Amino acid sequence: MDVYKCTLLSNDKITETSCDMRVLAPEMADAKPGQFVHVKCEGFTLRRPISICDVDGEVLRLVVDRRGKGTEWLTEQRVGATLDILGPLGRGFGTHGRVLVVGGGIGCPPLLYAAKASDSADAILGFRNSAAMMLLGDFRDACDTVQLATDDGSAGFRGRVDELLRRRLSEEKYDRVLSCGPTPMLRACKRVCEELGVPLEVSLEERMGCGVGACLVCAVKLRGADGEYVGHVCKDGPVFKAEEVCFDD
Amino acid sequence: MTDMRVSIAGVKFKNPILVASGTFGFGHEYGKFYDLSELGGICVKGTTLHKRDGNPAPRIAETPSGILNSVGLQNPGVDAFCAEEMPFLKRFDTKIVANISGNTLEEYSELAEKVAAAGVDMIEVNISCPNVKAGGLAFGTSCTSAAAATEAVKNHAGSVPVMVKLSPNVTDITEIARAVEAAGADALSLINTLLGMRIDLKTRRPILKNNTGGLSGPAVLPVAVRMVWQVANAVKLPLLGMGGVASGADAAELMFAGASAVAVGTALFNDPYAPIRVRDELAEYCENAGVARVSELTGGVKPW
Ligand SMILES: Cc1cc2nc3c(=O)[nH]c(=O)nc-3n(C[C@H](O)[C@H](O)[C@H](O)COP(=O)(O)OP(=O)(O)OC[C@H]3O[C@@H](n4cnc5c(N)ncnc54)[C@H](O)[C@@H]3O)c2cc1C
Ligand SMILES: Cc1cc2nc3c(=O)[nH]c(=O)nc-3n(C[C@H](O)[C@H](O)[C@H](O)COP(=O)(O)O)c2cc1C
């Protein structure tokens, strides 16, 4: 883990608001699925946390959705630009055994690397609508099956990923479910996995400062053997065992 | 080569660049980037008598050239600090400055006794945290309570020098500085964060769950320079300056205004190497300006 100057190799628009970006980062070769990088955006006091979507040899892949001024700057960078990247950071997913990845929207990218690293994987991916879909080809290559859900039914199943998750877990055996997406989706997945007795790991988001565990701003309420305690997304996560996360507020 | 050594209240720092309390934890994280012995000193995360979980998240909001934070003094408690963190920190050839925050005068006394016994080089008395209800800022905004906290710590710190950290959230910082000096402080540090607030237009909710938080980062540098200058003119005590330092030039400004040493905080979040870079840039500035000893910068401003 360190700060690296990385050359932007490609930057392709994959939805109306998001870009698939590849940077040259030989130092990230040993990054684990679920870890993230903290990217400097010119003119901003804080870096922006972005999950590692894939690592292929010396090439690090990030998928960035434009949400505000920082990600706007990032997605506008041209091929050949130098990005200042701090990473790899945090604790990632466990990938042993047969894995089911469940992604929602911009939560899908980190699950691609997790699916690739696992022994065998299936995917359930949910999006707002067909225009927001991303990385389908990559997931199809990395997984045995890919099931799609959209809120409006414009592609795949019309409805929520946790409904597909419930069906899938009642029919098939998995060693673990890995999930990343909006909090309500993670909460719903946790309910399903608890009922059906399958271990679930979730990747959480919180506003961050340092990204390395020093400033303590990205707090998350956790439940351990000795009761509730406060952990930090950047250092203790972003991936947590679902049973440890207090989703109650 | 410029002599980079400075001293504050008898504590000798190998260079004038420290790291600011609460931005550097207890050193473990940034210790993975560089040898902590490179630093002039480390002001560690604020400790309280008992463990504190801090405020709910979100605890940070970005602002133009700065951030607001509302961590609320999350820390493992002073006993854990002394038993678990001090042995690690003592391994480095740098000065360790404890940062203590009490709810009552008795707590300040007890905290001082404990960190002094644990072998810290200096005690920074936080009477200026804007993010906790009791204590913190409550002590730092009135001359009598600031003086009382100073006295309580002085009486229990033994031979360890006591530095009082001042809040910028006051009408006249020099009054508090004078009161604290009269109460026996050995040094002052300033500034802590400025109270601020941001609102999300979509939800009409404040971004911080605590509603308000403390502003830090480049945005506050001019306020810090002004306050260090005012306080330097009001008291004889040595000053540790901080607030928005992100370059050697920023550090030099604070020293010209009257600081004997400078702490780097928020700049770390953008660049983990910020304190090292600030030190090197300051040394380079001194070389180029023909300054033999960095301590010559202190108070060197020529006001109109
Ligand atoms: C561990 C982690 C992994 C992430 N991975 C990805 C990813 O792979 N792709 C992607 O597009 N986005 C990802 N995000 C979300 C991304 O970090 C935010 O969308 C981004 O920081 C927004 O910055 P902005 O300047 O565009 O928005 P603004 O709203 O202008 O940002 C203002 C401040 O709030 C912070 N902030 C705003 N939204 C979020 C958020 N959802 N999470 C954390 N901080 C936020 C920003 O970092 C910045 O400090 C991830 C977040 C985390 C915590
Ligand atoms: C995340 C964060 C946590 C902080 N925690 C403390 C603390 O525990 N005790 C304290 O005295 N000051 C604390 N501060 C204030 C800093 O030490 C410093 O006074 C202030 O941030 C101004 O310097 P800067 O602009 O370089 O960050 C904190 C600041 C930040 C940003």
PDB file of C-alpha atoms in Angstrom, chain B residues 22-181:
ATOM      1  CA  GLY B  22      -6.831  13.501  15.598  1.00  0.00           C
ATOM      2  CA  THR B  23      -5.472  13.372  12.073  1.00  0.00           C
ATOM      3  CA  PHE B  24      -2.722  10.850  12.721  1.00  0.00           C
ATOM      4  CA  GLY B  25      -4.330   8.349  15.125  1.00  0.00           C
ATOM      5  CA  PHE B  26      -1.611   6.817  17.268  1.00  0.00           C
ATOM      6  CA  GLY B  27       0.837   6.622  14.376  1.00  0.00           C
ATOM      7  CA  HIS B  28       0.297   3.056  13.181  1.00  0.00           C
ATOM      8  CA  GLU B  29      -1.290   3.917   9.843  1.00  0.00           C
ATOM      9  CA  TYR B  30       1.080   6.595   8.550  1.00  0.00           C
ATOM     10  CA  GLY B  31       3.964   4.638  10.074  1.00  0.00           C
ATOM     11  CA  LYS B  32       3.482   2.282   7.139  1.00  0.00           C
ATOM     12  CA  PHE B  33       4.380   5.100   4.738  1.00  0.00           C
ATOM     13  CA  TYR B  34       7.482   6.480   6.466  1.00  0.00           C
ATOM     14  CA  ASP B  35       9.589   6.181   9.585  1.00  0.00           C
ATOM     15  CA  LEU B  36       7.824   8.138  12.330  1.00  0.00           C
ATOM     16  CA  SER B  37      11.266   9.239  13.540  1.00  0.00           C
ATOM     17  CA  GLU B  38      11.301  11.633  10.582  1.00  0.00           C
ATOM     18  CA  LEU B  39       8.703  13.778  12.326  1.00  0.00           C
ATOM     19  CA  GLY B  40       9.457  16.556  14.761  1.00  0.00           C
ATOM     20  CA  GLY B  41       6.682  15.221  16.940  1.00  0.00           C
ATOM     21  CA  ILE B  42       3.334  13.483  17.044  1.00  0.00           C
ATOM     22  CA  CYS B  43       0.282  14.990  18.712  1.00  0.00           C
ATOM     23  CA  VAL B  44      -1.708  11.820  19.197  1.00  0.00           C
ATOM     24  CA  LYS B  45      -5.482  11.386  18.974  1.00  0.00           C
ATOM     25  CA  GLY B  46      -7.326  13.105  21.817  1.00  0.00           C
ATOM     26  CA  THR B  47      -7.865  10.842  24.788  1.00  0.00           C
ATOM     27  CA  THR B  48     -10.541  10.963  27.465  1.00  0.00           C
ATOM     28  CA  LEU B  49     -10.776   9.275  30.847  1.00  0.00           C
ATOM     29  CA  HIS B  50     -13.164   6.652  29.525  1.00  0.00           C
ATOM     30  CA  LYS B  51     -13.480   5.086  26.093  1.00  0.00           C
ATOM     31  CA  ARG B  52     -15.696   7.087  23.722  1.00  0.00           C
ATOM     32  CA  ASP B  53     -17.476   5.830  20.611  1.00  0.00           C
ATOM     33  CA  GLY B  54     -17.774   9.303  19.104  1.00  0.00           C
ATOM     34  CA  ASN B  55     -20.649  10.719  17.064  1.00  0.00           C
ATOM     35  CA  PRO B  56     -22.725   8.875  14.452  1.00  0.00           C
ATOM     36  CA  ALA B  57     -21.659   8.993  10.767  1.00  0.00           C
ATOM     37  CA  PRO B  58     -21.477  10.894   8.475  1.00  0.00           C
ATOM     38  CA  ARG B  59     -18.678  12.589  10.387  1.00  0.00           C
ATOM     39  CA  ILE B  60     -17.072  14.418   7.485  1.00  0.00           C
ATOM     40  CA  ALA B  61     -18.157  16.871   4.813  1.00  0.00           C
ATOM     41  CA  GLU B  62     -15.991  18.476   2.188  1.00  0.00           C
ATOM     42  CA  THR B  63     -16.011  22.272   1.930  1.00  0.00           C
ATOM     43  CA  PRO B  64     -14.289  24.719  -0.419  1.00  0.00           C
ATOM     44  CA  SER B  65     -10.590  24.071   0.363  1.00  0.00           C
ATOM     45  CA  GLY B  66     -11.376  22.240   3.568  1.00  0.00           C
ATOM     46  CA  ILE B  67     -13.436  19.771   5.508  1.00  0.00           C
ATOM     47  CA  LEU B  68     -15.840  19.693   8.417  1.00  0.00           C
ATOM     48  CA  ASN B  69     -15.450  16.851  10.899  1.00  0.00           C
ATOM     49  CA  SER B  70     -17.594  15.729  13.780  1.00  0.00           C
ATOM     50  CA  VAL B  71     -15.690  12.686  15.040  1.00  0.00           C
ATOM     51  CA  GLY B  72     -16.543  13.539  18.639  1.00  0.00           C
ATOM     52  CA  LEU B  73     -13.352  12.288  20.280  1.00  0.00           C
ATOM     53  CA  GLN B  74     -13.676   8.594  19.514  1.00  0.00           C
ATOM     54  CA  ASN B  75     -10.836   6.991  21.470  1.00  0.00           C
ATOM     55  CA  PRO B  76     -10.084   3.892  23.528  1.00  0.00           C
ATOM     56  CA  GLY B  77      -9.683   5.800  26.812  1.00  0.00           C
ATOM     57  CA  VAL B  78      -6.537   6.991  28.543  1.00  0.00           C
ATOM     58  CA  ASP B  79      -5.631   3.661  30.172  1.00  0.00           C
ATOM     59  CA  ALA B  80      -5.649   1.865  26.824  1.00  0.00           C
ATOM     60  CA  PHE B  81      -3.615   4.717  25.334  1.00  0.00           C
ATOM     61  CA  CYS B  82      -0.972   4.431  28.061  1.00  0.00           C
ATOM     62  CA  ALA B  83      -0.830   0.628  28.084  1.00  0.00           C
ATOM     63  CA  GLU B  84      -1.228  -0.184  24.408  1.00  0.00           C
ATOM     64  CA  GLU B  85      -0.163   2.829  22.377  1.00  0.00           C
ATOM     65  CA  MET B  86       2.699   4.380  24.342  1.00  0.00           C
ATOM     66  CA  PRO B  87       5.010   1.330  24.103  1.00  0.00           C
ATOM     67  CA  PHE B  88       4.664   1.481  20.290  1.00  0.00           C
ATOM     68  CA  LEU B  89       5.138   5.260  20.090  1.00  0.00           C
ATOM     69  CA  LYS B  90       8.195   5.215  22.369  1.00  0.00           C
ATOM     70  CA  ARG B  91      10.047   3.091  19.843  1.00  0.00           C
ATOM     71  CA  PHE B  92      10.494   6.131  17.625  1.00  0.00           C
ATOM     72  CA  ASP B  93      12.984   8.934  17.904  1.00  0.00           C
ATOM     73  CA  THR B  94      10.360  11.652  17.942  1.00  0.00           C
ATOM     74  CA  LYS B  95       8.475  13.617  20.591  1.00  0.00           C
ATOM     75  CA  ILE B  96       5.114  12.327  21.748  1.00  0.00           C
ATOM     76  CA  VAL B  97       2.525  14.919  22.673  1.00  0.00           C
ATOM     77  CA  ALA B  98      -0.530  13.522  24.480  1.00  0.00           C
ATOM     78  CA  ASN B  99      -3.817  15.312  23.824  1.00  0.00           C
ATOM     79  CA  ILE B 100      -6.296  15.196  26.700  1.00  0.00           C
ATOM     80  CA  SER B 101      -9.931  16.227  27.011  1.00  0.00           C
ATOM     81  CA  GLY B 102     -11.915  16.184  30.238  1.00  0.00           C
ATOM     82  CA  ASN B 103     -15.535  16.703  31.270  1.00  0.00           C
ATOM     83  CA  THR B 104     -14.549  18.096  34.664  1.00  0.00           C
ATOM     84  CA  LEU B 105     -11.454  19.580  36.302  1.00  0.00           C
ATOM     85  CA  GLU B 106     -11.008  16.305  38.193  1.00  0.00           C
ATOM     86  CA  GLU B 107     -10.910  14.448  34.889  1.00  0.00           C
ATOM     87  CA  TYR B 108      -8.284  16.830  33.486  1.00  0.00           C
ATOM     88  CA  SER B 109      -6.171  16.220  36.614  1.00  0.00           C
ATOM     89  CA  GLU B 110      -6.486  12.469  36.397  1.00  0.00           C
ATOM     90  CA  LEU B 111      -5.723  12.452  32.677  1.00  0.00           C
ATOM     91  CA  ALA B 112      -2.619  14.597  33.218  1.00  0.00           C
ATOM     92  CA  GLU B 113      -1.346  12.298  35.939  1.00  0.00           C
ATOM     93  CA  LYS B 114      -1.832   9.203  33.810  1.00  0.00           C
ATOM     94  CA  VAL B 115      -0.226  10.454  30.591  1.00  0.00           C
ATOM     95  CA  ALA B 116       2.672  12.019  32.516  1.00  0.00           C
ATOM     96  CA  ALA B 117       3.306   8.674  34.202  1.00  0.00           C
ATOM     97  CA  ALA B 118       3.216   6.971  30.803  1.00  0.00           C
ATOM     98  CA  GLY B 119       6.199   9.045  29.707  1.00  0.00           C
ATOM     99  CA  VAL B 120       4.813  11.476  27.143  1.00  0.00           C
ATOM    100  CA  ASP B 121       7.117  14.371  26.250  1.00  0.00           C
ATOM    101  CA  MET B 122       4.420  17.010  26.436  1.00  0.00           C
ATOM    102  CA  ILE B 123       0.747  17.354  27.275  1.00  0.00           C
ATOM    103  CA  GLU B 124      -1.598  19.224  24.956  1.00  0.00           C
ATOM    104  CA  VAL B 125      -4.742  20.227  26.829  1.00  0.00           C
ATOM    105  CA  ASN B 126      -7.731  20.186  24.507  1.00  0.00           C
ATOM    106  CA  ILE B 127     -10.196  22.803  25.719  1.00  0.00           C
ATOM    107  CA  SER B 128     -11.392  23.464  22.211  1.00  0.00           C
ATOM    108  CA  CYS B 129     -13.122  20.424  20.696  1.00  0.00           C
ATOM    109  CA  PRO B 130     -16.310  21.703  19.017  1.00  0.00           C
ATOM    110  CA  ASN B 131     -17.820  18.224  18.670  1.00  0.00           C
ATOM    111  CA  VAL B 132     -18.549  17.125  22.220  1.00  0.00           C
ATOM    112  CA  LYS B 133     -21.285  18.444  24.474  1.00  0.00           C
ATOM    113  CA  ALA B 134     -19.623  18.467  27.877  1.00  0.00           C
ATOM    114  CA  GLY B 135     -16.030  19.587  28.299  1.00  0.00           C
ATOM    115  CA  GLY B 136     -14.136  20.453  25.158  1.00  0.00           C
ATOM    116  CA  LEU B 137     -15.179  23.843  23.919  1.00  0.00           C
ATOM    117  CA  ALA B 138     -17.105  24.518  27.140  1.00  0.00           C
ATOM    118  CA  PHE B 139     -13.724  24.976  28.847  1.00  0.00           C
ATOM    119  CA  GLY B 140     -12.094  26.886  26.030  1.00  0.00           C
ATOM    120  CA  THR B 141     -14.504  29.767  25.582  1.00  0.00           C
ATOM    121  CA  SER B 142     -14.308  31.356  29.023  1.00  0.00           C
ATOM    122  CA  CYS B 143     -11.181  32.743  30.646  1.00  0.00           C
ATOM    123  CA  THR B 144     -11.994  31.360  34.090  1.00  0.00           C
ATOM    124  CA  SER B 145     -12.682  27.798  32.975  1.00  0.00           C
ATOM    125  CA  ALA B 146      -9.710  27.784  30.567  1.00  0.00           C
ATOM    126  CA  ALA B 147      -7.482  28.926  33.413  1.00  0.00           C
ATOM    127  CA  ALA B 148      -8.962  26.366  35.773  1.00  0.00           C
ATOM    128  CA  ALA B 149      -8.350  23.499  33.329  1.00  0.00           C
ATOM    129  CA  THR B 150      -4.779  24.710  32.807  1.00  0.00           C
ATOM    130  CA  GLU B 151      -4.152  24.829  36.542  1.00  0.00           C
ATOM    131  CA  ALA B 152      -5.653  21.388  37.099  1.00  0.00           C
ATOM    132  CA  VAL B 153      -3.373  19.867  34.475  1.00  0.00           C
ATOM    133  CA  LYS B 154      -0.292  21.799  35.634  1.00  0.00           C
ATOM    134  CA  ASN B 155      -0.801  20.565  39.183  1.00  0.00           C
ATOM    135  CA  HIS B 156      -0.786  16.939  38.063  1.00  0.00           C
ATOM    136  CA  ALA B 157       1.647  16.891  35.159  1.00  0.00           C
ATOM    137  CA  GLY B 158       4.803  16.789  37.270  1.00  0.00           C
ATOM    138  CA  SER B 159       7.715  17.925  35.149  1.00  0.00           C
ATOM    139  CA  VAL B 160       5.976  17.358  31.806  1.00  0.00           C
ATOM    140  CA  PRO B 161       5.419  20.659  29.961  1.00  0.00           C
ATOM    141  CA  VAL B 162       1.801  21.649  29.470  1.00  0.00           C
ATOM    142  CA  MET B 163       0.576  23.160  26.209  1.00  0.00           C
ATOM    143  CA  VAL B 164      -2.998  24.442  26.046  1.00  0.00           C
ATOM    144  CA  LYS B 165      -4.860  24.150  22.744  1.00  0.00           C
ATOM    145  CA  LEU B 166      -6.937  27.202  22.008  1.00  0.00           C
ATOM    146  CA  SER B 167     -10.225  27.463  20.184  1.00  0.00           C
ATOM    147  CA  PRO B 168     -10.748  29.969  17.376  1.00  0.00           C
ATOM    148  CA  ASN B 169     -14.478  30.010  18.249  1.00  0.00           C
ATOM    149  CA  VAL B 170     -14.134  32.952  20.638  1.00  0.00           C
ATOM    150  CA  THR B 171     -14.561  36.702  20.407  1.00  0.00           C
ATOM    151  CA  ASP B 172     -11.017  37.509  21.492  1.00  0.00           C
ATOM    152  CA  ILE B 173      -8.482  34.678  21.497  1.00  0.00           C
ATOM    153  CA  THR B 174      -5.856  36.840  23.196  1.00  0.00           C
ATOM    154  CA  GLU B 175      -7.952  37.088  26.379  1.00  0.00           C
ATOM    155  CA  ILE B 176      -8.060  33.302  26.699  1.00  0.00           C
ATOM    156  CA  ALA B 177      -4.351  33.102  25.854  1.00  0.00           C
ATOM    157  CA  ARG B 178      -3.486  35.578  28.617  1.00  0.00           C
ATOM    158  CA  ALA B 179      -5.684  33.773  31.138  1.00  0.00           C
ATOM    159  CA  VAL B 180      -4.068  30.444  30.332  1.00  0.00           C
ATOM    160  CA  GLU B 181      -0.579  31.972  30.531  1.00  0.00           C
TER     161      GLU B 181
END
